[in-house]
XYZ file of C-alpha atoms in Angstrom:
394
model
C -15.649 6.565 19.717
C -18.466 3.662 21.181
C -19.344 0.926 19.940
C -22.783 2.370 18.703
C -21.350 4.914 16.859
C -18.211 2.537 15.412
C -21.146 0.429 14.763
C -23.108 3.003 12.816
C -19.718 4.398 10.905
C -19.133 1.458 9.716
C -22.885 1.006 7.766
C -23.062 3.903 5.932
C -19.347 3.547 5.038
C -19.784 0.273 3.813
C -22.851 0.724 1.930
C -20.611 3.978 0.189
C -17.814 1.247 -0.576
C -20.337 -0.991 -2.209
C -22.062 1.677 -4.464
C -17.803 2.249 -5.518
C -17.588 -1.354 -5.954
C -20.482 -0.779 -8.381
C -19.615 1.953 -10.348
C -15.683 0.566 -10.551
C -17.797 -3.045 -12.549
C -20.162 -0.644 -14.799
C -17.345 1.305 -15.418
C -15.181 -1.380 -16.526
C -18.437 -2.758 -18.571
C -18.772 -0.028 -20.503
C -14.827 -0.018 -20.643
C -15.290 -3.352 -22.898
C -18.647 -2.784 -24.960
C -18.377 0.820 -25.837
C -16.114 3.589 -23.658
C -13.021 1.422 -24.969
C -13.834 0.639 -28.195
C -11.672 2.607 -30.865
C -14.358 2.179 -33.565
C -17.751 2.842 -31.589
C -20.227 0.179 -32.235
C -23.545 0.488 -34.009
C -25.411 1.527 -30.579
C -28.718 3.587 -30.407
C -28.548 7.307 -29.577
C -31.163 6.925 -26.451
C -28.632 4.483 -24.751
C -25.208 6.346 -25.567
C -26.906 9.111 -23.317
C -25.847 6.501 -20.617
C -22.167 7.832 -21.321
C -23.407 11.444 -21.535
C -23.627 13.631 -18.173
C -24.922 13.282 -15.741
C -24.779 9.807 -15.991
C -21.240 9.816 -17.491
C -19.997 10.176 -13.935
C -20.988 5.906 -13.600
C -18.989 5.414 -16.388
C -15.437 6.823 -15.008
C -14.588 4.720 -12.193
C -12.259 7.458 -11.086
C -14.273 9.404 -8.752
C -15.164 5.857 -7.064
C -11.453 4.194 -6.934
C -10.229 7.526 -5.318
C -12.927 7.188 -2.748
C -11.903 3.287 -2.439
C -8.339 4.350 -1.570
C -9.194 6.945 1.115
C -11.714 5.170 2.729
C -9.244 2.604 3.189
C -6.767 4.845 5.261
C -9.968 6.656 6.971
C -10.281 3.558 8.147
C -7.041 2.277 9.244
C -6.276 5.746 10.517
C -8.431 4.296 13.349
C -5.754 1.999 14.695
C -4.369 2.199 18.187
C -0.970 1.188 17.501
C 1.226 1.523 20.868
C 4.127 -1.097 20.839
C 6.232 -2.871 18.161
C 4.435 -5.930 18.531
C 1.038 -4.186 17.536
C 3.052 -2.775 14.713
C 4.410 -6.364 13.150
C 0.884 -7.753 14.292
C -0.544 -5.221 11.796
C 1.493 -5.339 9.291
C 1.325 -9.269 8.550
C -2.297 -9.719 9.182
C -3.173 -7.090 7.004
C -0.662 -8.684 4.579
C -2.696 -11.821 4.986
C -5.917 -10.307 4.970
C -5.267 -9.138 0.727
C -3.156 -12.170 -0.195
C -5.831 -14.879 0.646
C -8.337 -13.128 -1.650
C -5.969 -12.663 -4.046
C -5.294 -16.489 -4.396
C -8.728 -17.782 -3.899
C -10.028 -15.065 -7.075
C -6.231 -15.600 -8.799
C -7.213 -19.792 -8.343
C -11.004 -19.147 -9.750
C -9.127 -17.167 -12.801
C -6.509 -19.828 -13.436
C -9.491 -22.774 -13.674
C -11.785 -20.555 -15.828
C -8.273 -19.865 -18.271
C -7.480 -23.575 -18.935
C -11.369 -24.874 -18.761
C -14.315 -21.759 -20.213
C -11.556 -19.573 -21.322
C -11.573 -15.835 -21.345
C -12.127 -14.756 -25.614
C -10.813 -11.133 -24.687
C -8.071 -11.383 -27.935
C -11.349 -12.529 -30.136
C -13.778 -10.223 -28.464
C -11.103 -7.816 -28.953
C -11.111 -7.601 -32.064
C -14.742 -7.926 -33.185
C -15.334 -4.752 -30.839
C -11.864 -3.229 -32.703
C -10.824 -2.619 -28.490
C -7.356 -3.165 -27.686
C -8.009 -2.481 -24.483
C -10.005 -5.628 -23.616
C -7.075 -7.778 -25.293
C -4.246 -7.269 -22.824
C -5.931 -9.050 -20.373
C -5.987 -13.386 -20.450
C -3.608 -13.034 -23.674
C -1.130 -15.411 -22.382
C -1.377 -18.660 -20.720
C -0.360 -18.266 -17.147
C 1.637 -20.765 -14.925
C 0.838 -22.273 -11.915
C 4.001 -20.422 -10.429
C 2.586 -17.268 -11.875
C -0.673 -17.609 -10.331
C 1.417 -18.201 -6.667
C 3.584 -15.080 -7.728
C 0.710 -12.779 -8.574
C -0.937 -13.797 -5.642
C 1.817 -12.922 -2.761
C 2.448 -9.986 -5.054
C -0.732 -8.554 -5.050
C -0.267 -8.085 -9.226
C -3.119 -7.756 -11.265
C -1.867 -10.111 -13.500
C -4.967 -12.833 -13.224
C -7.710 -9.939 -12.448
C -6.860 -6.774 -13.842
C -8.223 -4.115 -11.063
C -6.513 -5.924 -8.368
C -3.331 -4.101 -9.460
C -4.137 -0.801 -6.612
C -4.845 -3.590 -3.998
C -0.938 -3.348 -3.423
C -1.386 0.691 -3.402
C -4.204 -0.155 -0.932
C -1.913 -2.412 1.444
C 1.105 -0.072 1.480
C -0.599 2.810 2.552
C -2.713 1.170 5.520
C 0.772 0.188 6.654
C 2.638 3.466 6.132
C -0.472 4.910 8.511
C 0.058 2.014 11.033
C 3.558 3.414 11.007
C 2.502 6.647 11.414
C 0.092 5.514 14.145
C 2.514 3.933 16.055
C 5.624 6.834 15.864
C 2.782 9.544 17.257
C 1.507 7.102 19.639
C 5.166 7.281 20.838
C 5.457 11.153 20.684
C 2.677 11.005 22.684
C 3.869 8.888 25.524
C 7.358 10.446 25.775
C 6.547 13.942 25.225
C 4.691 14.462 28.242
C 4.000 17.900 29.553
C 4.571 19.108 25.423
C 2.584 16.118 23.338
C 0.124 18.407 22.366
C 3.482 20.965 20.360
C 5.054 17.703 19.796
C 2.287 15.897 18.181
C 1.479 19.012 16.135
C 4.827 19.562 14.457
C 5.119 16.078 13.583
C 1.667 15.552 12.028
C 2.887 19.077 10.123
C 5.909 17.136 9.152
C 3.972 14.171 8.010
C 1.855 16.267 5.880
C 4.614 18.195 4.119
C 6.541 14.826 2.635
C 3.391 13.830 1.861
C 2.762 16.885 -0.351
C 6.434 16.948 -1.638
C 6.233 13.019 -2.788
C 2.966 13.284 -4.582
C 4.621 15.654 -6.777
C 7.259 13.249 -7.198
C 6.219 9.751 -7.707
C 8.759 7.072 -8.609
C 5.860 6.238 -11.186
C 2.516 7.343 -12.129
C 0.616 4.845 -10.325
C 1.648 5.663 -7.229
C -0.219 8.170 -6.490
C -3.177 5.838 -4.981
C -0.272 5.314 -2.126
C -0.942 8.985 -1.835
C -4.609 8.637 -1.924
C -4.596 5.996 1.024
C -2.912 8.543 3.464
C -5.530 10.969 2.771
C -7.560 9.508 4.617
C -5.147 10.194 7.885
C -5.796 13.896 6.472
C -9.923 13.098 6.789
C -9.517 11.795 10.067
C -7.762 14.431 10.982
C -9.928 17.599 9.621
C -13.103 15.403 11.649
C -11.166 15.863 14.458
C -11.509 19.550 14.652
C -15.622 19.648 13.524
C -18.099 19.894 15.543
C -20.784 16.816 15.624
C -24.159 17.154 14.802
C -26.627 18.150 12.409
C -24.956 20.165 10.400
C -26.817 20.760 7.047
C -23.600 22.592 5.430
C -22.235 19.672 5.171
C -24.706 18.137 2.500
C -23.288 20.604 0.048
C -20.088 19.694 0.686
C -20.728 16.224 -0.403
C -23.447 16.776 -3.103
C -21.836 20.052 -5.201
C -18.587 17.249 -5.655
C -20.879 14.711 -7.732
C -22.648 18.092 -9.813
C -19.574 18.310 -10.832
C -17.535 15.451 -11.513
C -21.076 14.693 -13.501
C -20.834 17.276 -16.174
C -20.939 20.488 -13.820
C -17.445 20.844 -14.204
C -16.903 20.781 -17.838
C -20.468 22.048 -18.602
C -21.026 24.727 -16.376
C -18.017 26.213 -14.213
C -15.120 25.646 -17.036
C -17.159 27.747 -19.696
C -18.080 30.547 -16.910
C -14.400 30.982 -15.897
C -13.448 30.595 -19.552
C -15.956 33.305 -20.765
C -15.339 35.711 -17.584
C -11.645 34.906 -16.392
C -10.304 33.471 -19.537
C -6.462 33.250 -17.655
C -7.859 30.934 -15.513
C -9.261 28.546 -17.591
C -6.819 26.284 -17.770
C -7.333 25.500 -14.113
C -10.677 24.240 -14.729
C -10.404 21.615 -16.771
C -11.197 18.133 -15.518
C -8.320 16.154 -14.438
C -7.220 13.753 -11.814
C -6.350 16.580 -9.420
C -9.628 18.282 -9.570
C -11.458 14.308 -8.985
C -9.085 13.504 -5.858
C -10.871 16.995 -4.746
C -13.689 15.247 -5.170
C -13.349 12.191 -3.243
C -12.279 13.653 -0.802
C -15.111 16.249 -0.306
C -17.388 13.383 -1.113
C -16.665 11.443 1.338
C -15.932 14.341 4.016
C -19.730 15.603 2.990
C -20.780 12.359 3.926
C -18.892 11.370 7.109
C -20.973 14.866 8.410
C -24.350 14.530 6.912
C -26.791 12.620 8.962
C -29.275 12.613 6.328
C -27.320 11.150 3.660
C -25.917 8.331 6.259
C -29.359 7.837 6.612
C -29.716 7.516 3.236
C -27.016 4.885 2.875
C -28.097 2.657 5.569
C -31.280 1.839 4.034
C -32.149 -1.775 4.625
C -31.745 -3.119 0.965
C -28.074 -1.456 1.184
C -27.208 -2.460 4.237
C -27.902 -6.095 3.141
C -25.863 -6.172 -0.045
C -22.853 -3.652 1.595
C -20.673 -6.125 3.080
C -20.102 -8.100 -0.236
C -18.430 -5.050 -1.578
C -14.881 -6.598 -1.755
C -16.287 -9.893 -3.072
C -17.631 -7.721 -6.102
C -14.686 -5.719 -6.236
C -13.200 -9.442 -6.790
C -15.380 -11.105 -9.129
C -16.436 -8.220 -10.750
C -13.615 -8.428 -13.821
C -13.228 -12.237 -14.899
C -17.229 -11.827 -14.571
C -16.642 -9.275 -17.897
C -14.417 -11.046 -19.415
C -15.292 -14.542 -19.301
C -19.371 -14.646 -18.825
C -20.490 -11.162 -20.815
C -17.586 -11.648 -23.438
C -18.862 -15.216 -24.329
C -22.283 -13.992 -24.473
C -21.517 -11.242 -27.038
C -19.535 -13.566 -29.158
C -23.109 -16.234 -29.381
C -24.861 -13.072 -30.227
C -22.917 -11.010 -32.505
C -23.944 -9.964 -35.934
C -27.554 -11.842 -35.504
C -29.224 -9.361 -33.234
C -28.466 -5.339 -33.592
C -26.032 -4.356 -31.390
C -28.372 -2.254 -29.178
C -30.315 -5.066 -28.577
C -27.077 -7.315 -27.626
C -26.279 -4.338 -25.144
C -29.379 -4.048 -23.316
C -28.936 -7.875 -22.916
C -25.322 -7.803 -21.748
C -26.032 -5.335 -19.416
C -28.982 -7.261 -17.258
C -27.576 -10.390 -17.434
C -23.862 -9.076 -16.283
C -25.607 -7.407 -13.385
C -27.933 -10.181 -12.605
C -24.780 -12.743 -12.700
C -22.404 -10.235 -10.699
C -25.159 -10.133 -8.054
C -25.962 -13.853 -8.055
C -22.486 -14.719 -8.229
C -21.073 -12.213 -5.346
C -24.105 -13.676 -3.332
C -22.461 -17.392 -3.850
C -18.665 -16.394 -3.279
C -19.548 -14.390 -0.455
C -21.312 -17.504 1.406
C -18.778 -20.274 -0.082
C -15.229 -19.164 -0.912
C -15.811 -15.963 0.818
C -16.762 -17.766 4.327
C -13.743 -20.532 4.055
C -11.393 -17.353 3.329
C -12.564 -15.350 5.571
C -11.976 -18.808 8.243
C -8.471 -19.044 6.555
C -7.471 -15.730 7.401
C -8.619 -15.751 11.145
C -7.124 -19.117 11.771
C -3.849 -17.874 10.526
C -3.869 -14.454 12.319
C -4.774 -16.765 15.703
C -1.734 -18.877 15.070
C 0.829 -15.527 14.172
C -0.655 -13.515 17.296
C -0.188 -16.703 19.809
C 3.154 -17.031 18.060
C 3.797 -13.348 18.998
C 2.876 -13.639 22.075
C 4.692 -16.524 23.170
């Protein structure tokens, strides 16, 4: 692959992680003023068609944390990995590359706790949402914040919790890089047979383990090496403009949007009524499409095009910094809001104003980590990779 075309990749893919970052925060949003809420508040019919399809597709953050994970291992599918020392190289600077976040957003969390304070337990239950009130219920320790931080738990920031998910599987692919790299190299004159029947290998423990996870969330390990499986299928299409491909990617969001449940499940159920129970939404039928999202995508010039639009391009690289942000945001800054405003203004009205001023703060806010603590973490983390490769090296 060039540079130019690495270069271009890498725009569009971004700008796709950001609009995930996005719908993961408006998801969660809704999550606390509404989706969550066991007793729905008092909230005007015209704005509960925001949770209504299509639009219901922003508000389960499913479709867009699936596409998180295998973008992840698209991209670290990527990797040259030929020696052991690439390997271990890997492995601990991507290890450093998640923990330093972790501790500079675990750090921000900590300070907010014992100074602002998160009301989630009081917020919790004015909006009768249990949900909201397992996060910040405890007072945590500085040895906890350390802990959570090497960990990768989402013990001080709630969504971090399928970071870990994240790191695993980039380094089970580096793994997988490097043994085929070998296979490769000592095969010889039968690579090609070699390679083939271990990538078929590769594939079938994959399948087998999904099926058996040592717990549910584990499946976003899964999810990760899908994107070897992406990489992969690209390998064997054709480039160019090829319009099939905008189906691919668009007929995925018709129907993770209502299409789904809507349209196709009542067809089969009215025409086919032993399959029906195939067609109802679930987590299998979203990883479907992720995956043909993003495979739609990776093979539609038009709708890279459409992703590397200037505005996007500018605000796509702080996707992880809202990823980061994006939670004590909700339950520190909108959850104190609600709580001045409650019972004095209708609760429409206190919605419409928790929803600009979240998004105006998340944006302002990403803006300012991104320059400050993003910058000096970002520093951090190359200093420290400098000193561990001319450690290596020596």
């Amino acid at each position: 692959m060039s540079e130019k075309s690495a270069s271009k990749r890498l725009y569009y893919l971004d700008s796709l992680k950001y609009i995930f970052c996005l719908i993961i925060f408006w998801t969660h949003f809704t999550g606390a003023f509404w989706t969550m809420c066991e007793i729905k508040p008092d909230l005007r019919p015209e704005l509960q068609a925001l949770f209504l399809p299509p639009l219901s597709i922003l508000v389960d953050s499913n479709l867009a944390l699936y596409g998180f994970c295998m973008l992840a291992g698209y991209l670290a599918a990527h990797k040259k990995i030929s020696s052991l020392k690439d390997l271990l190289v890997q492995f601990i600077t991507r290890y450093i590359r998640f923990v330093i976040p972790f501790f500079f957003i675990n750090l921000i969390s900590f300070v907010i706790y014992y100074t602002i304070g998160f009301p989630t337990v009081i917020s919790s239950q004015l909006l009768n949402n249990s949900w909201i009130g397992t996060f910040y219920n405890h007072a945590p320790t500085l040895s906890g914040l350390i802990t959570a931080s090497l960990t990768m738990s989402g013990e001080l920031n709630g969504p971090l919790w399928m970071m870990k998910y994240i790191f695993f599987g980039t380094c089970f692919i580096f793994l997988y890089n490097f043994v085929r790299e070998l296979i490769e190299k000592k095969a010889s004159s039968g690579s090609a047979a070699a390679v083939i029947i271990y990538d078929i290998i590769c594939l079938l423990c994959m399948i087998y383990s999904f099926f058996h996870l040592p717990e549910p969330n584990f499946f976003h390990f899964h999810l990760v090496l899908m994107g070897v499986v992406l990489m992969r299928i690209n390998e064997h299409i054709q480039k160019g403009n090829n319009f099939m491909f905008l189906p691919v990617a668009i007929v995925p969001v018709f129907l993770d949007a209502g299409g789904l449940t809507n349209i196709l499940f009542p067809y089969i159920h009215a025409h086919f009524p032993e399959m029906s129970k195939y067609f109802i939404w679930n987590m299998y039928w979203v990883i479907g499409f992720s995956f043909f999202l993003i495979l739609g995508i990776i093979h539609s010039p038009a709708l890279q095009k459409a992703l590397e639009i200037k505005p996007l391009r500018t605000l796509a690289p702080s996707n992880f910094s809202i990823y980061l942000i994006h939670f004590p945001l909700i339950t520190c800054f909108s959850l104190h809001l609600y709580i001045l405003m409650v019972n004095r203004i209708s609760y429409s009205k206190e919605f419409i104003i928790l929803a600009i001023t979240t998004f105006t703060a998340l944006f302002v806010i990403a803006w300012i980590y991104e320059n400050t603590v993003g910058k000096f973490q970002n520093r951090m983390i190359k200093k420290i990779n400098d000193t561990i490769m001319k450690t290596i090296c020596l």
